[in-house]
CSV table of C-alpha atoms and ligand atoms in Angstrom, one decimal:
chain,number,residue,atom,x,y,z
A,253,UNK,CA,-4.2,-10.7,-1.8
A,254,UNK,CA,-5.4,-7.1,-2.1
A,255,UNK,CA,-8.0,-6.2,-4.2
A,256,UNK,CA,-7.0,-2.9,-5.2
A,257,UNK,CA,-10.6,-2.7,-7.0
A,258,UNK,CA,-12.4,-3.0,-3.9
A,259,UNK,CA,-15.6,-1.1,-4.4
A,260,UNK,CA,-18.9,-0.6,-2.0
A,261,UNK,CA,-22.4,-0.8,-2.5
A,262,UNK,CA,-24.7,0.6,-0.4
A,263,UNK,CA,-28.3,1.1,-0.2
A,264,UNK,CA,-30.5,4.0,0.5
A,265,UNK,CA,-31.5,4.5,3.8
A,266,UNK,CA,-31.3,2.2,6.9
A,267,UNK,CA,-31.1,2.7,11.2
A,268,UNK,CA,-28.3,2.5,12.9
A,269,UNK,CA,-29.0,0.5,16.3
A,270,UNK,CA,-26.2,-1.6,18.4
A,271,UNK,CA,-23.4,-1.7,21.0
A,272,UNK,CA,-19.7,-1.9,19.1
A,273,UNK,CA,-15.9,-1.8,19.9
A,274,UNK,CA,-14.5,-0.5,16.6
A,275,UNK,CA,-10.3,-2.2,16.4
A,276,UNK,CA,-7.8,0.0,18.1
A,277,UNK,CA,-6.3,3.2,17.5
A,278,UNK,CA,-4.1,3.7,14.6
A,279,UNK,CA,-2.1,6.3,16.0
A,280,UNK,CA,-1.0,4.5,19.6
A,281,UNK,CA,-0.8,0.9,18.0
A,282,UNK,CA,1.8,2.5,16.0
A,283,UNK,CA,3.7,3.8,18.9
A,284,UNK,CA,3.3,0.8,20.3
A,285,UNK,CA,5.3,-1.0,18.0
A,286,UNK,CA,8.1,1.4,18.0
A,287,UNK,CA,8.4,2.3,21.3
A,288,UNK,CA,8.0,-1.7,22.0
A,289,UNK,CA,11.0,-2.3,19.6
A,290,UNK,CA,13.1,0.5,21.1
A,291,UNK,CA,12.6,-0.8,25.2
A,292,UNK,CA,14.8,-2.9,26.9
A,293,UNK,CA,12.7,-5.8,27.6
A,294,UNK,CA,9.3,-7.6,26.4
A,295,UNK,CA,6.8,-5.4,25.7
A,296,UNK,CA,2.5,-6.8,25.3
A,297,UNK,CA,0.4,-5.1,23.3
A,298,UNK,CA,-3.5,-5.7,23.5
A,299,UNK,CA,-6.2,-3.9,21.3
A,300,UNK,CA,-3.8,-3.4,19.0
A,301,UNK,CA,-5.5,-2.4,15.4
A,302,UNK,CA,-4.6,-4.9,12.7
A,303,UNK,CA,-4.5,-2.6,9.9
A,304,UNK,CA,-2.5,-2.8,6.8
A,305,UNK,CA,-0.6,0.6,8.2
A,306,UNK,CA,0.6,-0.8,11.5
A,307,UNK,CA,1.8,-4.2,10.1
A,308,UNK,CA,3.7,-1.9,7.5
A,309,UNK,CA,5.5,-0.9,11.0
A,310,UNK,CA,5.7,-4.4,12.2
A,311,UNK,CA,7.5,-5.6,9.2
A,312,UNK,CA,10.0,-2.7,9.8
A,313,UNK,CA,10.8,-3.5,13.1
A,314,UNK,CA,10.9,-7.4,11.8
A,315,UNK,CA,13.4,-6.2,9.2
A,316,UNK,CA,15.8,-4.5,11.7
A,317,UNK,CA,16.2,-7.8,13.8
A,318,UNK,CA,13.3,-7.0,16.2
A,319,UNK,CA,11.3,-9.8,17.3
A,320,UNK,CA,8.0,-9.5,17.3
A,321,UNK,CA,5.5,-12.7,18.2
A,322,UNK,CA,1.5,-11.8,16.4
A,323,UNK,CA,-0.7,-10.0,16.5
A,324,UNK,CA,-3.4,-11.9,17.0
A,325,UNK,CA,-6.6,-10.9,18.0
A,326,UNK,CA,-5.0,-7.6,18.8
A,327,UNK,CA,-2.3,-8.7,20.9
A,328,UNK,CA,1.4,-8.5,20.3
A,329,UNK,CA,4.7,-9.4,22.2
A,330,UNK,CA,7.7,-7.2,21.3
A,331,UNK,CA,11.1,-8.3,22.5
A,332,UNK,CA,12.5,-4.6,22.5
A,333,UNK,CA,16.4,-4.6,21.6
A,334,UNK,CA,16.7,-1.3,23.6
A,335,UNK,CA,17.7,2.2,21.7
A,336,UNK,CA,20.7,1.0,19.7
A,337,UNK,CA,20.1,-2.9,19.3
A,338,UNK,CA,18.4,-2.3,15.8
A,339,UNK,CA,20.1,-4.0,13.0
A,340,UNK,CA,20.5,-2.4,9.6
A,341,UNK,CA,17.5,-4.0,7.5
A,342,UNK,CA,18.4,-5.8,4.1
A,343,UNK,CA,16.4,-3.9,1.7
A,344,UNK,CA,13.9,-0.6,1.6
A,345,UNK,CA,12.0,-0.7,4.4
A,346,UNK,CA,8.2,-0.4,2.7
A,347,UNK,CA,5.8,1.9,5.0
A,348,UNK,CA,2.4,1.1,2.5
A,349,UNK,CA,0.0,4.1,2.5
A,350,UNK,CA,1.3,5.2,6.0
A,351,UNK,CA,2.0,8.6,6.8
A,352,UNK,CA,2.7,8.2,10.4
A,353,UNK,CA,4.8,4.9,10.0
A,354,UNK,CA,7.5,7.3,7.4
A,355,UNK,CA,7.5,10.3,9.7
A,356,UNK,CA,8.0,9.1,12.7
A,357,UNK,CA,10.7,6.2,11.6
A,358,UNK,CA,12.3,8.9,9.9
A,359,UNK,CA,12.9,10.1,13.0
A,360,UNK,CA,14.1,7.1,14.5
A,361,UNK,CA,16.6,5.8,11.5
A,362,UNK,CA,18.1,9.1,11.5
A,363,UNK,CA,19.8,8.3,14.6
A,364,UNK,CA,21.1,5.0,13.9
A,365,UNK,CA,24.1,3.8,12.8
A,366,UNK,CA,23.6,1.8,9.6
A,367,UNK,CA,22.0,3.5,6.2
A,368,UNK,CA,18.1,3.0,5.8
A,369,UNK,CA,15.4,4.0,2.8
A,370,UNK,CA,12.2,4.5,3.7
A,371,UNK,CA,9.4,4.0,0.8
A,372,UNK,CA,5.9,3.6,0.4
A,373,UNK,CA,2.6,2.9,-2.0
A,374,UNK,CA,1.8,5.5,-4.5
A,375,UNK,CA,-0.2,8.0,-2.5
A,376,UNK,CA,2.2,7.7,-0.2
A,377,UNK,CA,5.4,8.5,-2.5
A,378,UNK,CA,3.2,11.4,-3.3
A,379,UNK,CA,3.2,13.5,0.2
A,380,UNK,CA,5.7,16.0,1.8
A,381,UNK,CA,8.2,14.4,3.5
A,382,UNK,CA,10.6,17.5,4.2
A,383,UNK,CA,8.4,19.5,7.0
A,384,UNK,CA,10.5,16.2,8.7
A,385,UNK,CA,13.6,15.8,6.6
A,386,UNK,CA,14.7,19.7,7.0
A,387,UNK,CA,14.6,20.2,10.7
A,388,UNK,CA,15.9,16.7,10.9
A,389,UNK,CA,19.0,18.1,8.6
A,390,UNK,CA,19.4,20.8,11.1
A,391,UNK,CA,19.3,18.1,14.1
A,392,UNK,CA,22.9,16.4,12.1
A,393,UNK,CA,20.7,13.7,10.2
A,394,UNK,CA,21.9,13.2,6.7
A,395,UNK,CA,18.5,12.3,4.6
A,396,UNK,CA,17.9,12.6,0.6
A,397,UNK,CA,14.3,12.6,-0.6
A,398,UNK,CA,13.1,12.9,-4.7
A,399,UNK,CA,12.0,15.9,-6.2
A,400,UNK,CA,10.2,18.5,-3.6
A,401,UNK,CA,10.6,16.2,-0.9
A,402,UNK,CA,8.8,13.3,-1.8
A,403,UNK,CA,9.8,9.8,-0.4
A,404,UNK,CA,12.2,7.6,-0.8
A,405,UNK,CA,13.5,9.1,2.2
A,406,UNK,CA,17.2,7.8,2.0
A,407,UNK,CA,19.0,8.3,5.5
A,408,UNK,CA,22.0,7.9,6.2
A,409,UNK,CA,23.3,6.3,9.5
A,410,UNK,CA,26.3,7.6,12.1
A,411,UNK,CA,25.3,10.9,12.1
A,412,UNK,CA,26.0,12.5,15.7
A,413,UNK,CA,22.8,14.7,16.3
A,414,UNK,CA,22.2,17.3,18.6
A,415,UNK,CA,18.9,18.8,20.1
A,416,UNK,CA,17.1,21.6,18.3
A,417,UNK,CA,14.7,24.2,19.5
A,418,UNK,CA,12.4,24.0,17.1
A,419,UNK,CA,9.3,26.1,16.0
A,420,UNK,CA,6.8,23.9,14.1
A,421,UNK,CA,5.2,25.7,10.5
A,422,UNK,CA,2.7,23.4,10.7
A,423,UNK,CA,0.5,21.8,13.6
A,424,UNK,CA,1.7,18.4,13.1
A,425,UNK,CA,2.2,15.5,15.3
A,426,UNK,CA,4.1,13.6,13.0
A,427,UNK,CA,6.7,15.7,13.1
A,428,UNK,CA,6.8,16.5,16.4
A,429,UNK,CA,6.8,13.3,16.9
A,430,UNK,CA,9.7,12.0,14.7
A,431,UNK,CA,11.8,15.0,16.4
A,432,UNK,CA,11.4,14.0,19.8
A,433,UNK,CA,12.4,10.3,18.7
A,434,UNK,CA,15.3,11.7,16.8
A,435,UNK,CA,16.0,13.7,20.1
A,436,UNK,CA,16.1,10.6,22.0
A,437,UNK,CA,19.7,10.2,20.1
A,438,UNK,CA,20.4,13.2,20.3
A,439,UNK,CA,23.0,15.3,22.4
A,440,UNK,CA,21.9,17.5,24.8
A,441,UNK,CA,18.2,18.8,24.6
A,442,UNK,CA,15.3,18.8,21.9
A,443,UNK,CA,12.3,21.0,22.7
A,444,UNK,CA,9.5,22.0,20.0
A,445,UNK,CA,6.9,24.6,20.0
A,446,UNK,CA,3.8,23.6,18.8
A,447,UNK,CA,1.5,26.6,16.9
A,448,UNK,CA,-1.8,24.6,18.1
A,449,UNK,CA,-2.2,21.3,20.1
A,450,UNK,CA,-1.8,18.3,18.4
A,451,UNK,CA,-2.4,15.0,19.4
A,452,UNK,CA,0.3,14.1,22.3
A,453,UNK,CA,-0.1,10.2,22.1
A,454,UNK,CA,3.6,10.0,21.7
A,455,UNK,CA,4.6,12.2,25.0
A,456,UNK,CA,2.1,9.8,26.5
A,457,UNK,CA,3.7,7.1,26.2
A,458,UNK,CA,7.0,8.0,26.2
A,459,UNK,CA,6.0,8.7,29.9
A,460,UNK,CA,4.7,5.1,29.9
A,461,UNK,CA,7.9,3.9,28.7
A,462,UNK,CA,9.9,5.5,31.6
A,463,UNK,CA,11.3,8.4,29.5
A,464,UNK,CA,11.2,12.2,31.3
A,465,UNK,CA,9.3,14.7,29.1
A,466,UNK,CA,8.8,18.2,29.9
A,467,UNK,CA,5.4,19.4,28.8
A,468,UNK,CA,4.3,23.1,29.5
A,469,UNK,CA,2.6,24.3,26.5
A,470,UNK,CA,3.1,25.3,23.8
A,471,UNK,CA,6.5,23.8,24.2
A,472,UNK,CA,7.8,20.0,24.7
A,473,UNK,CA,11.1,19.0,25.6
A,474,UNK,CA,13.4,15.8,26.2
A,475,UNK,CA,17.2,14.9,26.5
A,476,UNK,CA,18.9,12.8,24.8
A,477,UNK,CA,20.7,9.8,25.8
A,478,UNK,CA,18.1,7.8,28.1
A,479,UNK,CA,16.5,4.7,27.9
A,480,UNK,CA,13.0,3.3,27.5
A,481,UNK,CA,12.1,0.6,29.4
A,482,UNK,CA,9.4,-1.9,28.5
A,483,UNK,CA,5.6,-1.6,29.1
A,484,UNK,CA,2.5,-3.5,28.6
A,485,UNK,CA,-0.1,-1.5,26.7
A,486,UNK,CA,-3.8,-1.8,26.2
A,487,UNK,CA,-4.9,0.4,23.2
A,488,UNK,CA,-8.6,1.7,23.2
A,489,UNK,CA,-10.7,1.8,20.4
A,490,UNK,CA,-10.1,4.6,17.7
A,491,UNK,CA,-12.4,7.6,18.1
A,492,UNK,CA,-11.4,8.0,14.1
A,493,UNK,CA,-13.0,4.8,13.3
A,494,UNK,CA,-15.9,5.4,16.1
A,495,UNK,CA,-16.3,8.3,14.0
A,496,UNK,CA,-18.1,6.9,11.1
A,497,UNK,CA,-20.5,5.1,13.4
A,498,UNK,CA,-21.3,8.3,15.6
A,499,UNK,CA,-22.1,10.4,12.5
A,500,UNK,CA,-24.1,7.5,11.2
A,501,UNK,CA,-26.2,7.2,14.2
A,502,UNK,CA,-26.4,11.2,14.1
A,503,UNK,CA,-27.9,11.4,10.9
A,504,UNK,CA,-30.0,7.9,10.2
A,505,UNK,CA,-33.7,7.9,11.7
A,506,UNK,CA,-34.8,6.5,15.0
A,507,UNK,CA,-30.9,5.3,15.7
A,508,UNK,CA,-28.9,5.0,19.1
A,509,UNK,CA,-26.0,3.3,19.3
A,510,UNK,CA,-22.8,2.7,22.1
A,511,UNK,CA,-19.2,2.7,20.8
A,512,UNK,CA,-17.3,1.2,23.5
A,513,UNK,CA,-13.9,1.9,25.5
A,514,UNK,CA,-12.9,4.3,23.0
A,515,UNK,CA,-9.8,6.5,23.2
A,516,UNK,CA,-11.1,10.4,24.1
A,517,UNK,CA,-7.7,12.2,24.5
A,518,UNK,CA,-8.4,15.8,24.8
A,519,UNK,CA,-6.2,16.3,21.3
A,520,UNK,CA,-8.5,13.8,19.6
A,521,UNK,CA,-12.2,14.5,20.4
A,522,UNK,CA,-12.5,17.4,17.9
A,523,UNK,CA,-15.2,15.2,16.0
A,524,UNK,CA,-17.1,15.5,19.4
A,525,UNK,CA,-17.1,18.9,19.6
A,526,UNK,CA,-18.1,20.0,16.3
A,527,UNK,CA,-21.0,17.2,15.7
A,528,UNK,CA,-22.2,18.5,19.6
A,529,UNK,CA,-21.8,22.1,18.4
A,530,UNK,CA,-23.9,21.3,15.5
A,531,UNK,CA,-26.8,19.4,17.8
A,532,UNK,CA,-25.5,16.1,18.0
A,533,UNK,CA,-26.9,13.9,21.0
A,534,UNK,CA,-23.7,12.1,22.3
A,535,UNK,CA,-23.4,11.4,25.2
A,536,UNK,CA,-20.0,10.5,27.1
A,537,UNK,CA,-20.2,7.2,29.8
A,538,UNK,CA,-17.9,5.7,31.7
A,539,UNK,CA,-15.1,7.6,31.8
A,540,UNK,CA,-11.9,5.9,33.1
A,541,UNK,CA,-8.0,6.3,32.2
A,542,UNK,CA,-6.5,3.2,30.6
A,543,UNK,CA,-2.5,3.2,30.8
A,544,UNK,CA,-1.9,7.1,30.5
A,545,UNK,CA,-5.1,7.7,28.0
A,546,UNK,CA,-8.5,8.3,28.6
A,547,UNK,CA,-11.3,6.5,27.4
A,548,UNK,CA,-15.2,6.4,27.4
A,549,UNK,CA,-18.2,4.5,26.0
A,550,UNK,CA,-19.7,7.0,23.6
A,551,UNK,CA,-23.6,6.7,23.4
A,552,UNK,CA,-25.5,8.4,20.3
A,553,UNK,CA,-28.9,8.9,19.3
A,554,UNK,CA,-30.4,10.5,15.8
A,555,UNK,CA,-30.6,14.2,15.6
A,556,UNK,CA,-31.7,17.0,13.7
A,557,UNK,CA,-28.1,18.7,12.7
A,558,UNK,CA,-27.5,22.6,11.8
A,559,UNK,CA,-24.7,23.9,9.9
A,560,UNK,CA,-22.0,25.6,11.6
A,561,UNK,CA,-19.0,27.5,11.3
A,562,UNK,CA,-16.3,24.8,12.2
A,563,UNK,CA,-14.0,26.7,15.1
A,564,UNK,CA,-10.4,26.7,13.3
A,565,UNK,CA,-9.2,25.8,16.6
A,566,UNK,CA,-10.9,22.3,16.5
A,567,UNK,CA,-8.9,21.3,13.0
A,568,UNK,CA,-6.1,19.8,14.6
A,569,UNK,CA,-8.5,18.1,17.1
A,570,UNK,CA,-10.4,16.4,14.3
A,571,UNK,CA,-8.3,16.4,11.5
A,572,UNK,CA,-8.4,12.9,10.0
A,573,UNK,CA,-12.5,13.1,10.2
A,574,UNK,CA,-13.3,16.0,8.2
A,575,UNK,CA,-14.4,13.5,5.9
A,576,UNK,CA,-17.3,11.7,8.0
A,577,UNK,CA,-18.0,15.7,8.7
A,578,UNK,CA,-18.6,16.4,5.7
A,579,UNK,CA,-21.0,14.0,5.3
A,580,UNK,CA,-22.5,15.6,8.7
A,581,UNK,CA,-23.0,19.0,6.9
A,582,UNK,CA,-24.6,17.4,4.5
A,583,UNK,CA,-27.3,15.8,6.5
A,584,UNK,CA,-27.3,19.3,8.4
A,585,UNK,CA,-29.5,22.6,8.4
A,586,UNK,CA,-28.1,25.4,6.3
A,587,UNK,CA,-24.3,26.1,5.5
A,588,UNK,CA,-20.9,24.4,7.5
A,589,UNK,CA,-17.9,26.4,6.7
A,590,UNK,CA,-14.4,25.1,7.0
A,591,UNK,CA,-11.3,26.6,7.4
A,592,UNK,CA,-8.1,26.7,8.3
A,593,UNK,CA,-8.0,23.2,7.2
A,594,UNK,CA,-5.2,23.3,4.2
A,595,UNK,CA,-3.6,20.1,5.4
A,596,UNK,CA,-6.5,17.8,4.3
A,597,UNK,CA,-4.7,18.6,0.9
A,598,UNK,CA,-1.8,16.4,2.2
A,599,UNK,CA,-3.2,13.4,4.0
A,600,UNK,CA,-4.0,9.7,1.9
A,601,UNK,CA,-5.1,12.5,-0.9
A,602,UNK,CA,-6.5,15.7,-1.2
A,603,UNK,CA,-9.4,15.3,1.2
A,604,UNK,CA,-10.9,18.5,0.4
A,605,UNK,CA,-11.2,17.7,-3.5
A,606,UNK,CA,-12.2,14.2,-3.5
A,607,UNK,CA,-14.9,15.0,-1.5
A,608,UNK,CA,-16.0,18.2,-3.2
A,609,UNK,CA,-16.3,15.8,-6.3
A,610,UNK,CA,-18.4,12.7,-4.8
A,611,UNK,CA,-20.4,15.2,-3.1
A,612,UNK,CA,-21.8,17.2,-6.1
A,613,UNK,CA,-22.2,13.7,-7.5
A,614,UNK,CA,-24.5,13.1,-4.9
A,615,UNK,CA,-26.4,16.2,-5.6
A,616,UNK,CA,-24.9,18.4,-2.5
A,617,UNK,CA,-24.1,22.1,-2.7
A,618,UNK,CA,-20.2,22.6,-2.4
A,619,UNK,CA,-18.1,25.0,-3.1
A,620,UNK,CA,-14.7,24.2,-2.5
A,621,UNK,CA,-11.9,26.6,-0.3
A,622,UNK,CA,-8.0,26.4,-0.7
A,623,UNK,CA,-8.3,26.0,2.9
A,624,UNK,CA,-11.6,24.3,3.5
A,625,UNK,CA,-14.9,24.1,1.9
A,626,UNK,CA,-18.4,25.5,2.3
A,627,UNK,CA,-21.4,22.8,2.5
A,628,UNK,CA,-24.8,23.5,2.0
A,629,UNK,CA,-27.2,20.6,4.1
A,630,UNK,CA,-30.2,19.0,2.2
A,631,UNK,CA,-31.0,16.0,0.6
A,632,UNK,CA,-29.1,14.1,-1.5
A,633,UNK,CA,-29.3,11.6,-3.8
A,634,UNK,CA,-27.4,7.9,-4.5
A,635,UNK,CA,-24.7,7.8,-7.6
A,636,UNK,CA,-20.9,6.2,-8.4
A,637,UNK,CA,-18.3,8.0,-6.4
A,638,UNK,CA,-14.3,7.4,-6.2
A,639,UNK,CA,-12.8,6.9,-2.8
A,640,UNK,CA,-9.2,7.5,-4.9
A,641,UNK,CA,-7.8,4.7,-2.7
A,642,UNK,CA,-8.6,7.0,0.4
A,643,UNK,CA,-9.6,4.8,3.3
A,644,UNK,CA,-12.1,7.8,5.0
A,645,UNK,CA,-13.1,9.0,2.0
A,646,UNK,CA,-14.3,5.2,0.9
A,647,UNK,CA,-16.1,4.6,4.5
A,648,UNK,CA,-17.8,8.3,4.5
A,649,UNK,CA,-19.2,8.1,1.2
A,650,UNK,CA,-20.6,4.5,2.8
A,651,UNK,CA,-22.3,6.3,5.9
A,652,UNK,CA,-23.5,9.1,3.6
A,653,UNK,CA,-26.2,6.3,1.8
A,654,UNK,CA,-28.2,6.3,5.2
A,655,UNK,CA,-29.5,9.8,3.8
A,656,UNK,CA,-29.4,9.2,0.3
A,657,UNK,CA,-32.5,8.7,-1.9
A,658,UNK,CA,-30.5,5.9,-4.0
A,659,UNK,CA,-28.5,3.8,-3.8
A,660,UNK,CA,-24.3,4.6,-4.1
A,661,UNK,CA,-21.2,2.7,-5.3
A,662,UNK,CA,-17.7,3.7,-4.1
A,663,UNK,CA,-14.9,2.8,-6.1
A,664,UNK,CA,-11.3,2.3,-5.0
A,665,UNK,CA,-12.2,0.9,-1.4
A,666,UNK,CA,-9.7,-1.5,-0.7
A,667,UNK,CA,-7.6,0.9,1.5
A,668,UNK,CA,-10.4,0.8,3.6
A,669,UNK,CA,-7.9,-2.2,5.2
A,670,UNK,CA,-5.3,0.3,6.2
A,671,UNK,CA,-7.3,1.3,9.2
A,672,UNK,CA,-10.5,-0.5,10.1
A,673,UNK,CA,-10.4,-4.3,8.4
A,674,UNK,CA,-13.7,-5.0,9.5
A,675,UNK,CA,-15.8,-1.9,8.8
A,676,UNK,CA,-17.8,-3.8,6.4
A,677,UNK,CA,-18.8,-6.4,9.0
A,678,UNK,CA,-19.3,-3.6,11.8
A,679,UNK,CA,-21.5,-1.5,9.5
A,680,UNK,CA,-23.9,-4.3,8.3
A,681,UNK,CA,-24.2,-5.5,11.8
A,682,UNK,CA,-25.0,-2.4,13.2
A,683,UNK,CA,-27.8,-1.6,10.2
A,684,UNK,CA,-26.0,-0.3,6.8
A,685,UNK,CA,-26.8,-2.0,3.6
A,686,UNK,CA,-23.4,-2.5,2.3
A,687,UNK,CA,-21.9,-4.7,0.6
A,688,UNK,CA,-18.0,-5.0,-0.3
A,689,UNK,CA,-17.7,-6.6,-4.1
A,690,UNK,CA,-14.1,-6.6,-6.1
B,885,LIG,C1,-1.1,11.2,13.2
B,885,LIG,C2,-1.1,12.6,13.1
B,885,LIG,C3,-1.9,13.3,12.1
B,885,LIG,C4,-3.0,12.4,11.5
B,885,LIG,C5,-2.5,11.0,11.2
B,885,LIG,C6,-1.9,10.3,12.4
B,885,LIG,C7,-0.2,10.6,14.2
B,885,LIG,O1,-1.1,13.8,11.1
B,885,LIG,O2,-3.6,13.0,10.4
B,885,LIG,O3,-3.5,10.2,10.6
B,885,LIG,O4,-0.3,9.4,14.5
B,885,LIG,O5,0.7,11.3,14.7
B,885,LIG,P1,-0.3,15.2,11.2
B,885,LIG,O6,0.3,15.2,12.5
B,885,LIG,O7,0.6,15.2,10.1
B,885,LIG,O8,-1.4,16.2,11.1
């Protein structure tokens, strides 16, 4: 049962010392599933991450006739019923707190031929679902959402679409991504232009699946009408998760840790850039490519950390840890600026504001942006901070107690399950002082 009271305690101080493979990334395992589902044939699926937000997608697929043998330890076996062999599920199809699950299944459903509703938890009834809905109303996809665009999402099936050429408002790959699956039903040709890279883990493995996509940037096209045929996938570690533990090993004393065989796609490794930019030691090792993605064992020892201006270029490239970088500027020398960065208003919550409060609880100079926030570094104390059921927020606010003089207590943590089950376990056995109590 979920303990939607979940909170942490963790204690001032500690070194961060170890070799670890945090679970798989959120973002391909989800893919996975889907583009699994949609092949013709059996599809196996190792590394997958066992989070609460992929077995939302799981369930779906289960729902629509799919299936789908685990996972266990990471691995799953998905008999795929090809493009058109879904079945029309029973009863809302419930995507939890998960963002990517609704968007890009939005895509999906509006090309089938029986009526679906898509739904979620409360923080995720609460996020704008029409930067998908609208251009997939001008694609021939019939889809109803509540006030302003909130979910449901209520689609309805046996719609003929046909490709767009679409401009993106927003540097999203959620919607890009739920296009190009709408386009796979579509007639004739869907091509989107991106405004800044985003993370192309869905072109990836479309590839992987045997489907033709045209890449030359800033545009990315496909046709309609093929078919994706089945694949076995090993997913790497998620440099979102690794993320807590290279910041923690950046800013705790006499640390060094490895993360291993994590995923270190060009479109991901903005967290790299910006702790190296600020002094962070990390160093890359072993580079290799692992079924279309690259990955690395990423080796970090403790530095001394200066406040920077975050290049607005690197906020698609590190957009789900602004959090953990926070945290980072913190610990840092002098004053990080963000901005650019008005989407972390829109992700589990608003990312900006729940960290703007738990950080002047702890003491740290912040002034809050509409479209980022200015940090000044220095010590900080311990106190009672609310994650507001945002898994990132919940495990930054953990890392931050390696710096703090006292100790801190994070409410709202369960969520923490969406995305990395065992951070708890990970953390302590790596050197944090935490302890998970509900
Ligand atoms: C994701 C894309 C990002 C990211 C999310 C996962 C994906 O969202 O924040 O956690 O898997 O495509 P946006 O593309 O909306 O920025």
């Amino acid at each position: 049962m979920k303990l939607s009271k979940a909170k942490f305690i963790v204690k001032a101080g500690g070194q961060i010392r170890g070799k670890l493979r945090v679970p798989g990334d959120k973002s391909i395992s989800h893919r996975a599933v889907m583009f699994g589902a949609l092949a013709s044939g059996d599809t196996k699926v190792t590394g997958l991450l066992e989070g609460e937000d992929v077995l939302a997608t799981v369930s779906a697929f289960r729902a629509m006739g799919v299936q789908i043998n685990g996972p266990k330890n990471g691995y799953l076996e998905i008999k795929g019923v090809g493009l058109n062999g879904l079945s029309a599920p029973n009863q809302a199809l419930d995507m939890g707190n998960s963002g990517t699950a609704m968007r890009l299944l939005s895509g999906i459903m509006a090309g089938q031929n029986f009526n679906s509703t898509l739904t979620g938890d409360e923080s995720l009834n609460k996020r704008p679902m029409s930067r998908v809905a609208e251009p997939l109303a001008t694609m021939g996809a019939m889809i109803n959402t509540e006030d302003k665009g909130r979910p449901p999402m209520v689609i309805t099936g046996s719609q003929q679409l046909t490709g767009i050429n679409y401009t993106l408002p927003v540097a999203s790959a959620q919607v890009k991504s739920a296009l190009l699956l709408a386009g796979l039903y579509a007639e004739g040709k869907t091509s989107i232009t991106e405004p800044a890279p985003t993370r192309d883990h869905t072109e990836r493995m479309l590839r992987g699946f045997g489907y033709g996509v045209d890449s030359d940037y800033p545009k990315i096209s496909l046709t309609g009408g093929g078919k994706l045929t089945a694949c076995d996938i090993d997913v790497p570690a998620d440099i979102s998760s690794a993320a807590f533990f290279i910041v923690a090993a950046t800013i705790a004393k006499d640390s060094e840790i490895v993360l291993e065989h994590v995923g270190i796609n060009p479109t991901r490794i903005g967290i790299l850039n910006i702790l190296i930019l600020m002094g962070a030691d990390i160093q890359i090792q072993n580079k290799r490519e692992v079924g279309g993605e690259p990955v690395a064992d990423i080796h970090v020892r403790s530095a001394k950390l200066k406040g920077i201006e975050i290049p607005e270029d690197q906020v698609p490239l590190a957009i789900d840890e602004f959090p953990v970088i926070f945290i980072a500027a913190a610990c840092a020398e002098g004053l990080t600026t963000l901005s650019g960065a008005e989407e972390l208003r829109v992700k589990e919550s608003d990312r900006i504001a729940a960290m703007a409060v738990g950080l002047k609880i702890l003491g740290v100079d912040v002034q809050e942006k509409t479209d980022g926030i200015i940090i000044r570094g220095g010590p900080y104390g311990g106190g009672k901070v609310d994650s507001v059921s945002d898994h990132r927020i919940a495990m930054a606010f953990a890392i931050a107690g390696l710096r703090a003089s006292g100790q801190i207590e994070i409410d709202n943590c369960a969520n923490v399950a969406t995305s990395f089950p065992n951070f708890v376990t990970l953390a302590r056995n790596c050197g944090l002082t935490i302890e998970s109590v509900s």
